[in-house]
XYZ file of C-alpha atoms in Angstrom:
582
model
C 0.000 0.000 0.000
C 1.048 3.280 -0.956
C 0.669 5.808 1.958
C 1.263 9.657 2.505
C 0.378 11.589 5.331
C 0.317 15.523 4.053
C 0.327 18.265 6.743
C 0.092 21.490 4.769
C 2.186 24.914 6.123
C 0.062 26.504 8.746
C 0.601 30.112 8.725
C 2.444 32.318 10.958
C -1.139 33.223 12.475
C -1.276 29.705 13.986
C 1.621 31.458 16.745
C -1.194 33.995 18.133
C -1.936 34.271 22.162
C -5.475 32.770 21.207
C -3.880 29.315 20.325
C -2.338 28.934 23.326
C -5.186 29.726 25.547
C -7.359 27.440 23.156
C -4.498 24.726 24.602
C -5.362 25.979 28.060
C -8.878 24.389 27.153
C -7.272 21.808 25.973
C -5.440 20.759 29.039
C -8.849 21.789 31.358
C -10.283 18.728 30.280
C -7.388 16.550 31.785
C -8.480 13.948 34.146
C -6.237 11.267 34.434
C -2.730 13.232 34.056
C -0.465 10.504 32.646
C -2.983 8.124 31.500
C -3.971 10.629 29.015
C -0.899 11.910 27.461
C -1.353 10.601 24.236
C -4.703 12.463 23.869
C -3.279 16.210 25.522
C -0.709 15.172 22.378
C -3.094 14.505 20.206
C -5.588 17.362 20.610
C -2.840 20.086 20.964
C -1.320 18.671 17.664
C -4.746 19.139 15.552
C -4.843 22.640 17.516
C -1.897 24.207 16.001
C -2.774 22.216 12.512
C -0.591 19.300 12.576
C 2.518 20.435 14.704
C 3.865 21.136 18.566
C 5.526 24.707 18.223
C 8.778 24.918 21.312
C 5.621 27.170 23.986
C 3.167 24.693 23.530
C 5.056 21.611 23.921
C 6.479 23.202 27.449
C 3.477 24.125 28.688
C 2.112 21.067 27.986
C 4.924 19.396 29.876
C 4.328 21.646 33.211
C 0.897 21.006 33.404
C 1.203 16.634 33.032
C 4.288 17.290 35.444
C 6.338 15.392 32.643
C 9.736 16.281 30.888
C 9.832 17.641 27.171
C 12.080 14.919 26.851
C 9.425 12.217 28.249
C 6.762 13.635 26.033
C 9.364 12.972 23.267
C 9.929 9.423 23.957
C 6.484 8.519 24.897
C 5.427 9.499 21.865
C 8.379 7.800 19.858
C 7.632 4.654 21.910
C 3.913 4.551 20.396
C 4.264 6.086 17.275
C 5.354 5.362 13.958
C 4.313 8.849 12.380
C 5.776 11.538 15.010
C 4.598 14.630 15.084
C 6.638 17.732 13.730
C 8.258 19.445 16.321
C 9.565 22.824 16.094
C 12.113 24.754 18.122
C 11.079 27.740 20.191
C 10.787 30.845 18.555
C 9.619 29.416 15.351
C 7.495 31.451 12.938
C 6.097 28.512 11.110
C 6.084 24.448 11.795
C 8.183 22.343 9.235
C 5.135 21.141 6.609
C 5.329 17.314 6.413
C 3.973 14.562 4.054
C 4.197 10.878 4.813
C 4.644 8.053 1.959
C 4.646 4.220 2.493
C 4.426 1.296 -0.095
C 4.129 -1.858 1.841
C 4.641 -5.070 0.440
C 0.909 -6.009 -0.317
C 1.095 -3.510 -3.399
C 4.376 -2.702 -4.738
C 2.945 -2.819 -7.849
C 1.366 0.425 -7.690
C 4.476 2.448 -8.431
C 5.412 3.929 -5.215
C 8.964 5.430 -5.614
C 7.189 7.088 -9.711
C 4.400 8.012 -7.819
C 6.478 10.053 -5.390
C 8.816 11.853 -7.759
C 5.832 12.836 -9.981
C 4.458 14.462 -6.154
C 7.917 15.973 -5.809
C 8.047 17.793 -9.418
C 4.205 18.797 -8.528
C 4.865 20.428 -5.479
C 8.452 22.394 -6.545
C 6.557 23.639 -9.817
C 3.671 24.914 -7.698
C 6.336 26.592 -4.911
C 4.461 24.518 -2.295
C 6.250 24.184 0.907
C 6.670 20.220 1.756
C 8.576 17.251 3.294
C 7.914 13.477 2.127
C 8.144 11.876 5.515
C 7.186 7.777 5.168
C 4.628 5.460 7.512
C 4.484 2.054 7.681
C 0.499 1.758 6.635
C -2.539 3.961 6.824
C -5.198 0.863 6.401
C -6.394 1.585 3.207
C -4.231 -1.187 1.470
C -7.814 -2.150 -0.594
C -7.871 1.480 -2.174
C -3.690 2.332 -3.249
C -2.087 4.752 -3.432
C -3.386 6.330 -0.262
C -2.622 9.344 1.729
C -3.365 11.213 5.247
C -3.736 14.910 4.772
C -4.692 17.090 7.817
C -6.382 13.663 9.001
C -8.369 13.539 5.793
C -7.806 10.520 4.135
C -7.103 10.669 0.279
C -7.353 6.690 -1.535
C -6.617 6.833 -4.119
C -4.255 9.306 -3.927
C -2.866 12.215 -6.534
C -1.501 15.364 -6.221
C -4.664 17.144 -7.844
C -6.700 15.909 -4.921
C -4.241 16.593 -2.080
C -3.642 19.732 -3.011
C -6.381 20.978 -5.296
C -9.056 18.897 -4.452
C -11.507 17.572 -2.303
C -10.483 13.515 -1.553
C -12.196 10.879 -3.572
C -15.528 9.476 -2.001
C -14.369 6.383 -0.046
C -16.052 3.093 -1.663
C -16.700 0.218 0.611
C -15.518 -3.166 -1.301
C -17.001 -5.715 1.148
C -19.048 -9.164 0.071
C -19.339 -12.610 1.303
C -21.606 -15.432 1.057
C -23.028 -14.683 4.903
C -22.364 -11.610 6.491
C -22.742 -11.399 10.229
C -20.406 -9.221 11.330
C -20.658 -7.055 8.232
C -24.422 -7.260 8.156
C -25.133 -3.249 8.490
C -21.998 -2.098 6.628
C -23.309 -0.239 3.743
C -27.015 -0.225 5.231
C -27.240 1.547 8.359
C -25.749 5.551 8.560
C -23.182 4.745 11.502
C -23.548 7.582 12.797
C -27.348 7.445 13.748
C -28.433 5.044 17.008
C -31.910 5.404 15.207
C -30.745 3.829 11.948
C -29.214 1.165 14.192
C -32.233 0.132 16.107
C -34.171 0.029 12.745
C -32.168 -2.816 11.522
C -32.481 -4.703 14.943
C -29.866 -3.063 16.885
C -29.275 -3.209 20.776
C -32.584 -6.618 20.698
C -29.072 -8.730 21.568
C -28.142 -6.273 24.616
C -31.807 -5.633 25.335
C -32.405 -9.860 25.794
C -29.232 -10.426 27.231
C -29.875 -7.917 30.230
C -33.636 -8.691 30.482
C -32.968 -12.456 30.152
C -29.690 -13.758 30.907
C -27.383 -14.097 34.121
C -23.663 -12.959 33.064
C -23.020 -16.829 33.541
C -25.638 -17.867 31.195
C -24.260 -15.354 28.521
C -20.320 -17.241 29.174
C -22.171 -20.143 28.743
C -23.841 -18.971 25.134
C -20.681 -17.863 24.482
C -18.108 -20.861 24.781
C -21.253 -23.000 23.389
C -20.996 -20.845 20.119
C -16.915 -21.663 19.737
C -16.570 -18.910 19.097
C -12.391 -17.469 19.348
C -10.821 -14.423 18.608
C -10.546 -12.618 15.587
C -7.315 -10.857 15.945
C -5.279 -13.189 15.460
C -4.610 -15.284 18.243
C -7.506 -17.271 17.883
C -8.430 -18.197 21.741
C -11.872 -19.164 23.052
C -13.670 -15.334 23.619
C -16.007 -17.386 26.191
C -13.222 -18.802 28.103
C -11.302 -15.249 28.134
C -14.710 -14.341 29.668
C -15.084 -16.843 32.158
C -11.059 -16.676 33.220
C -11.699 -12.949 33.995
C -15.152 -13.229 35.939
C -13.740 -15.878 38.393
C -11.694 -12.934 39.548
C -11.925 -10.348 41.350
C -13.609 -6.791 40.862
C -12.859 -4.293 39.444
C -13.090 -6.059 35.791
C -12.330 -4.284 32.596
C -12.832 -5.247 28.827
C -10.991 -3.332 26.255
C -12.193 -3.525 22.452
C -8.764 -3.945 20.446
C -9.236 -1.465 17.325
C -5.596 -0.578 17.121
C -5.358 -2.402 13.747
C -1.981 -1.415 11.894
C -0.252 -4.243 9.794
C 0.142 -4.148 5.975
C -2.503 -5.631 4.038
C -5.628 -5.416 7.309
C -8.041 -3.350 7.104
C -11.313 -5.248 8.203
C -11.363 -4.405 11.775
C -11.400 -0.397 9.510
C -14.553 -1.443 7.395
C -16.759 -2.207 11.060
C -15.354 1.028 12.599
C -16.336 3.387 9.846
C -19.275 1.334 8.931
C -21.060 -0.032 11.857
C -19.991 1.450 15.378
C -22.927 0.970 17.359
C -22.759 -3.442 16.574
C -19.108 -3.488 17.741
C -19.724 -1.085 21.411
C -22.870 -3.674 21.903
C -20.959 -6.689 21.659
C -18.860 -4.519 24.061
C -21.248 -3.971 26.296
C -22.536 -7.413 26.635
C -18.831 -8.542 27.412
C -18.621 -5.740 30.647
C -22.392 -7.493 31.658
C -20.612 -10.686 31.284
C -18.062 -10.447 32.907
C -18.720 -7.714 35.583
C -16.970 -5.014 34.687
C -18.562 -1.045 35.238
C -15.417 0.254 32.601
C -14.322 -0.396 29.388
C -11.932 1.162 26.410
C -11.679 1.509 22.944
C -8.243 1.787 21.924
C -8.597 2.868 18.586
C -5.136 3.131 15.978
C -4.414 6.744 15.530
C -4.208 6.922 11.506
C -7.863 5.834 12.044
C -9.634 8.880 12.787
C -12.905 8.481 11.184
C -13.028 5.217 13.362
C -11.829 7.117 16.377
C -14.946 9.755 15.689
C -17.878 7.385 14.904
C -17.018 5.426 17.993
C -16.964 8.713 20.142
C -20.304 9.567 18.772
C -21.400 6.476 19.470
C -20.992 6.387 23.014
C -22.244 9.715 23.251
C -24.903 8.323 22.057
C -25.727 5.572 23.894
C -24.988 7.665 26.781
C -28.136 9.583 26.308
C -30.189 6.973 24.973
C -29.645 5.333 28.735
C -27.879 2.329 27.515
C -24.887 2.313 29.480
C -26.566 2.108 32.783
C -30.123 0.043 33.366
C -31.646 -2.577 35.257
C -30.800 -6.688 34.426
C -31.824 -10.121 35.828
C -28.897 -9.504 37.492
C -29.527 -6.314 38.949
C -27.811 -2.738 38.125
C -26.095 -2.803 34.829
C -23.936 0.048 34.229
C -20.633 0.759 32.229
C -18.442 3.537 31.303
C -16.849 3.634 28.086
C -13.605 5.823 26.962
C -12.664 5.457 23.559
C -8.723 6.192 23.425
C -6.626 7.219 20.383
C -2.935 5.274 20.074
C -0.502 6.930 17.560
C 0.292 4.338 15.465
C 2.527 2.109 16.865
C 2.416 -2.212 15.609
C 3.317 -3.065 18.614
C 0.109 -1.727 20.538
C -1.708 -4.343 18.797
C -0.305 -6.583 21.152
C -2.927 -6.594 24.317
C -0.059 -5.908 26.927
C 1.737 -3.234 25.313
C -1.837 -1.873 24.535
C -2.843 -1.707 28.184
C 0.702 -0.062 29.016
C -0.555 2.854 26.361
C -4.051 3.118 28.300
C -2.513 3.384 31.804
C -0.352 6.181 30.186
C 3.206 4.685 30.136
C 5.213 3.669 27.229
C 3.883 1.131 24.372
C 6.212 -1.749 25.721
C 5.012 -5.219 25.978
C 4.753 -6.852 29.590
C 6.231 -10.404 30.419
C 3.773 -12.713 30.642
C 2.522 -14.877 32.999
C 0.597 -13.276 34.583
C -1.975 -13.132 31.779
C -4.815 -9.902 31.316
C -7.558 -12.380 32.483
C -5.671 -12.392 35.846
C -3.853 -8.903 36.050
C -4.490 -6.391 33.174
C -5.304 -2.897 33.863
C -3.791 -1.464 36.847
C -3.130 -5.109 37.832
C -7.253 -6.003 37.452
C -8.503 -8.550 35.502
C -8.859 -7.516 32.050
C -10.660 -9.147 28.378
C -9.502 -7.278 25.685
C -10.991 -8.533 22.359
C -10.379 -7.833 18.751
C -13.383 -5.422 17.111
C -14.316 -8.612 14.808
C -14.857 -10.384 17.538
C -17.194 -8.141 19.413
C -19.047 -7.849 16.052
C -19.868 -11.299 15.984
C -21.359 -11.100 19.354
C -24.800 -9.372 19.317
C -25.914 -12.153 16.288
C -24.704 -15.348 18.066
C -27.110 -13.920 21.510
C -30.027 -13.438 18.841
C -29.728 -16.545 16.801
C -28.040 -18.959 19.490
C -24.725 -20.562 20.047
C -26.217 -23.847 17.589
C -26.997 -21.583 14.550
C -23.088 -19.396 14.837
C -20.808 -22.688 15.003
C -22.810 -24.452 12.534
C -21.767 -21.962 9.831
C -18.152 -23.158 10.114
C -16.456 -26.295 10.452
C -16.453 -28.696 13.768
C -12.376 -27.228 14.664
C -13.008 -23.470 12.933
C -16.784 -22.385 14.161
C -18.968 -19.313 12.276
C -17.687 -16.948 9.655
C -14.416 -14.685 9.066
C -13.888 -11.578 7.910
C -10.649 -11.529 5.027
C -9.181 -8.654 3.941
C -7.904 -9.456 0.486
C -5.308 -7.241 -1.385
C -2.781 -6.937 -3.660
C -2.929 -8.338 -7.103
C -6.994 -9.079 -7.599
C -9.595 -7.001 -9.593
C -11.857 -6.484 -6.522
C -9.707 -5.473 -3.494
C -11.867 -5.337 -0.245
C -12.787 -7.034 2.948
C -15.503 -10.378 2.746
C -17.120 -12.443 4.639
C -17.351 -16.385 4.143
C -17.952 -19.375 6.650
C -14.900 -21.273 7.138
C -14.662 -23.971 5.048
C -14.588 -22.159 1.726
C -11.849 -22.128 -0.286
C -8.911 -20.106 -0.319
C -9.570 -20.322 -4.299
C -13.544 -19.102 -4.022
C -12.357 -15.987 -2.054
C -9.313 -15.217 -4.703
C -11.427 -15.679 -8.081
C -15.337 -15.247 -6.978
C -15.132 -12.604 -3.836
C -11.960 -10.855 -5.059
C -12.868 -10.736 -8.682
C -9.345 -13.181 -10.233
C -6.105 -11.563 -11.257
C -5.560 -9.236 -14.059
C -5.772 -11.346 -17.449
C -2.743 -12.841 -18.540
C -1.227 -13.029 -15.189
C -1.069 -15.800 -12.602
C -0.298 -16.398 -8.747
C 3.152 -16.245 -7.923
C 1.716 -16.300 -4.069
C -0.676 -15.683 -1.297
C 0.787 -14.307 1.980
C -1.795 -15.488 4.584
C -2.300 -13.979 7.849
C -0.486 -10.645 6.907
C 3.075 -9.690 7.557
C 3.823 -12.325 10.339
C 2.030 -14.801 8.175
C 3.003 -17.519 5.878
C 3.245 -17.601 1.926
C 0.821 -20.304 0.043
C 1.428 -20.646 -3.591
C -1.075 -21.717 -6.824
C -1.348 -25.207 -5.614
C -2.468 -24.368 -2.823
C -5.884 -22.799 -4.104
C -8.403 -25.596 -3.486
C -7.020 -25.861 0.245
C -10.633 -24.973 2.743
C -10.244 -21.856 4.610
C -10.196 -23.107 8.243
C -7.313 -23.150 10.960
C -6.987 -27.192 10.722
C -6.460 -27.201 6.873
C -4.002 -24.387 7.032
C -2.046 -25.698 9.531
C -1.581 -28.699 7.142
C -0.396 -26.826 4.346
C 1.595 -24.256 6.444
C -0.426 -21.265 5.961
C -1.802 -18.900 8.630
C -5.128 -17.785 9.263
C -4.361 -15.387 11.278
C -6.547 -11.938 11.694
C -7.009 -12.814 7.829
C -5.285 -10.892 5.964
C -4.739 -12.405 2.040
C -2.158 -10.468 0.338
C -1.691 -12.011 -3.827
C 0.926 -11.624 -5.675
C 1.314 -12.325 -9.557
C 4.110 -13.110 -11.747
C 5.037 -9.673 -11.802
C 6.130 -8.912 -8.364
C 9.638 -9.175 -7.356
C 9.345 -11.454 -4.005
C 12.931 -10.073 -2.948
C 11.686 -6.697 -2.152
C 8.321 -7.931 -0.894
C 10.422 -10.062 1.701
C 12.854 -7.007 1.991
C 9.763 -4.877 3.011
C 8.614 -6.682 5.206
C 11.691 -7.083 7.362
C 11.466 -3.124 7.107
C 8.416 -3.062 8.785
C 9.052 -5.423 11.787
C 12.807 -3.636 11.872
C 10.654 -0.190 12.217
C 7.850 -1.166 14.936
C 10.488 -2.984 17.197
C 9.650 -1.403 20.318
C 13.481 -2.065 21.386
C 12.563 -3.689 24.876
C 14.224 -6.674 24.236
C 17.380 -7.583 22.226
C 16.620 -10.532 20.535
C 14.157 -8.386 18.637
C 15.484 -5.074 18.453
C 19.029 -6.443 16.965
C 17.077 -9.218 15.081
C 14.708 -7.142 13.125
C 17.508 -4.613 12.178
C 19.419 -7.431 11.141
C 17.160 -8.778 9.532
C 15.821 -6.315 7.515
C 19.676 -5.090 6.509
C 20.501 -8.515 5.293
C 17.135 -8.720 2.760
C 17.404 -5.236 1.572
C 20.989 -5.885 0.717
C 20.183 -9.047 -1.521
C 16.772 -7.476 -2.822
C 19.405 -4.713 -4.509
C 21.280 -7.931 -5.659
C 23.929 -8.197 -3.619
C 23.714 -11.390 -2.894
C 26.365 -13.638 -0.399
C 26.546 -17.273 0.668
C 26.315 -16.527 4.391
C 22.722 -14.962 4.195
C 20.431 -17.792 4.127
C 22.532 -19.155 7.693
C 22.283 -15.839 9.164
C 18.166 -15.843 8.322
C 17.993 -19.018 9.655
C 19.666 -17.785 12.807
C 18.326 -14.700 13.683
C 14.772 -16.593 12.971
C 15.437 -18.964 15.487
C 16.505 -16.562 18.195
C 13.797 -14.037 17.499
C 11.431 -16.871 17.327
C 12.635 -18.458 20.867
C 14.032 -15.187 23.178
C 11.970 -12.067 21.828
C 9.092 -11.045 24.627
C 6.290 -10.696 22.454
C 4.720 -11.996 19.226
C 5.841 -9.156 17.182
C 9.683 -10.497 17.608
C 8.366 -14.048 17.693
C 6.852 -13.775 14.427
C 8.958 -11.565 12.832
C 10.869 -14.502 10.543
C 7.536 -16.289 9.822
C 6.691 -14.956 6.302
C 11.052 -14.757 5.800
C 11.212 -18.456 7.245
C 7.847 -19.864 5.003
C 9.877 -17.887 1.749
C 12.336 -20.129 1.673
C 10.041 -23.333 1.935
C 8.346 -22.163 -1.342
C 11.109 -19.859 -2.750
C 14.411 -21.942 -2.258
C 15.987 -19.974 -5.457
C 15.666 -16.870 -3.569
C 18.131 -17.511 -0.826
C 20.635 -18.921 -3.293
């Protein structure tokens, strides 16, 4: 995916006594100090249009009690797009655009489409630095870019600069939609709309109806597990965090940022209210009066329509009521990260929320035991809560009947890269990987064939032609070495270079290495150095042992999955590619 975040000059206006008492506002609405750094960042950035002039960024620092240079590195820590900072005394911030090409669509032209940009800009005298990003989420719509948090897909220079950005057009399908069942129906940003397609019936039953252990029950009944990735039982997370003790949290997980996802992106912007009601009947669940939304920073239309959303709900008097159970009441706080991969990961994520830096924890002990502030804690992938409101309404029978008997109900892929119809759809497990490629996706371009399938995204696992006609479930991929993943399906055709795919995506794990541990901070850079190198063509015998080394170590000493994984798609390269290591 090409990506470019554009912040345009601000003028020397932006300076003027009223901005900085607008920032006293700003900071008024503090409440938790260092728990909300990230936001005081956040909202004092957009206040002086997309930059931290030297007066700001100290007062900001005297009134959080924190450092200039802890601001810095917090931010660093949980960011891959810093913001522009500016010495004091500045008349006017440093304008800065942001580019990416990721390894899902090379094809698109990135390093052309950037020097055409370039000659744009220095013809029309504008002002502006091409700063890259790992991935914006819009991999189904290349070239894309982030201007003034507008996003632009697909991308040119007439409508960055000259134009308003092109309509965005939701590419979802599927044979049956559950999760994606309002996308494209209801207006998400109307509670009304919601209700008229049968929204809040599933919290409405559960909390007229149910006992928080019958709901456990419905859900571990259902099989259903979670869609981020990990793939564990959502009822036994559930039941793990209600046998201990109060206070419970339950964080949604919408702090989706590898190359080639962008589901979790088509439920935020398309259908808020399903995902904060399969929220809310998690919190009745499993007892807990507090939950978050921790949603990726490059996703700000997300970030808004779940904001309104709660306000919503709010005064619409669903987030406090009566139950079977007795009082039922919640508080929800949606939070904004910055853009950091390594957030995704539910530990480092719930180091962000309490206000600290964006580094994994050492686990045991696990969230269901100590998460938040050392409470018991679900945290569950925005799929997954999705999938939630349907499987109350319809029964645990009707969800894991869809499926297979090992890979229960349906999945959301989001399929990129080489196909006709990019976009994110819906099938039952058990389809296969061919029927989503050629029906759903639309085929290749003609004349070209599958050189591969990445499955499961970056830290995923290449499949090849052959491998078509393989059923889309965990069991059969684990057969044939693929990865299900958060699914992700990123094809490439006889036209890609796999050298600088693979060297691209050791870029990407070498740049969101949080640098807690060695293994994966000296792995990754490694890493990536070494496939770079030989996707220029310089080539040496050694490489293919050093891989294979670093791989293992990564894979056995690094804290977290991000390190863990890092090697997968370089490892799974070799067992398809051989001649590329030679």
């Amino acid at each position: 995916m090409h990506a470019s975040t554009v912040t345009s000059a601000a003028p020397v206006a932006q300076l003027d006594p009223s901005r900085m008492a607008q920032l006293e506002q700003v900071l008024a609405k503090v409440t938790g100090r260092a728990q909300t750094i990230l936001r005081e960042l956040h909202d004092a950035q957009a206040l002086f249009g997309g930059w931290l002039p030297g007066s700001a960024l100290r007062r900001i620092a005297a009134y959080l009690r924190a450092t200039r240079r802890r601001l810095r590195r917090h931010w660093s820590s949980t960011t891959c797009s810093a913001p522009t900072w500016s010495a004091a005394g500045s008349s006017a911030p440093a304008s800065t655009a942001r580019a990416r090409c990721a390894a899902a669509t090379r094809q698109v032209g990135r390093a052309q489409r950037t020097v055409g940009l370039c000659a744009r800009l220095h013809h029309a005298g504008r002002c502006v630095t091409l700063e890259a990003v790992r991935c914006l989420g819009l991999c189904d719509r290349a070239p894309a870019a982030l201007r003034n948090n507008v996003r632009h897909a697909p991308a040119t220079a007439d409508t960055l600069f000259d134009g308003s950005p092109a309509p965005a057009q939701l590419r979802i399908g599927g044979l049956v939609k559950v999760a994606l069942t309002n996308v494209g129906v209801v207006d998400p940003t109307s509670l009304a709309d919601y209700r008229a397609q049968g929204g809040m019936a599933a919290l409405r039953k559960v909390l007229r109806e149910m006992s928080p252990t019958q709901v456990i029950e419905h859900m571990k009944a259902s099989k259903l597990v979670g869609r981020g990735g990990a793939a564990f039982p959502a009822g036994l997370k559930w039941e793990y965090a209600a046998r201990n003790p109060r206070p419970r949290y339950v964080i949604c997980n919408a702090d989706e940022s590898e190359p080639g996802a962008f589901k979790d992106r088509v439920l935020m912007d398309g259908d808020p209210f399903r995902v904060i009601e399969g929220l809310l009947i998690a919190c009745y669940a499993v007892g807990a009066e507090h939950a978050f939304i921790y949603v990726r920073g490059e996703h700000r239309l997300g970030y808004e329509r779940f904001s309104q959303a709660v306000e919503q709900l709010d005064q619409a008097g669903y987030l406090c009521g009566q139950s079977v159970d007795g009082p039922f009441a919640c508080n929800i706080e949606v939070r904004r990260g910055a853009g950091a991969y390594v957030c995704g990961e539910e530990t480092a994520l719930m180091e962000s929320i309490e206000g600290k830096r964006g580094f994994p924890r050492l686990r045991p002990p696990y969230p269901v035991e100590a998460g938040l502030w050392g409470h018991p804690t679900v945290i569950n992938n925005v799929e997954t809560l999705a999938k939630v409101p349907s499987i109350i309404m319809h029964g645990p029978i009707w969800y894991n009947a869809l499926g297979t008997s090992e890979s229960a109900g349906t999945k959301l892929f989001a399929v990129s890269g080489s196909v006709q119809r990019p976009g994110v759809y819906e099938t039952p497990f058990g389809m296969t990987l061919r029927h989503l490629v050629y029906d759903l996706a639309g085929g290749l371009p003609e004349g070209r064939t599958i050189q591969g399938v990445l499955t499961g995204g970056a830290a995923g696992t290449f499949l090849t032609a052959e491998h078509l006609d393989v059923p889309l479930t965990f069991e059969h991929f684990r057969k044939v070495g693929g990865t299900i993943g958060a699914g992700t399906i990123m094809v490439f055709d006889d036209t890609v270079d796999m050298a600088d795919v693979l060297a691209r995506i050791g870029g990407f794990f070498a740049h969101e290495s949080c640098g807690k541990c060695y293994p994966c901070q000296m792995g990754t850079q490694r890493q990536a150095e070494i496939l770079a190198r030989r996707a220029q063509g310089d080539r040496r015998r050694e490489d293919l042992h050093d891989l294979q080394e670093l791989a293992a170590t990564m894979t056995d000493a690094s804290i977290c999955g991000l390190g863990q994984a890092a090697a997968t798609a370089i490892v799974s390269a070799h067992t398809r590619w051989p001649m590329l290591f030679e």
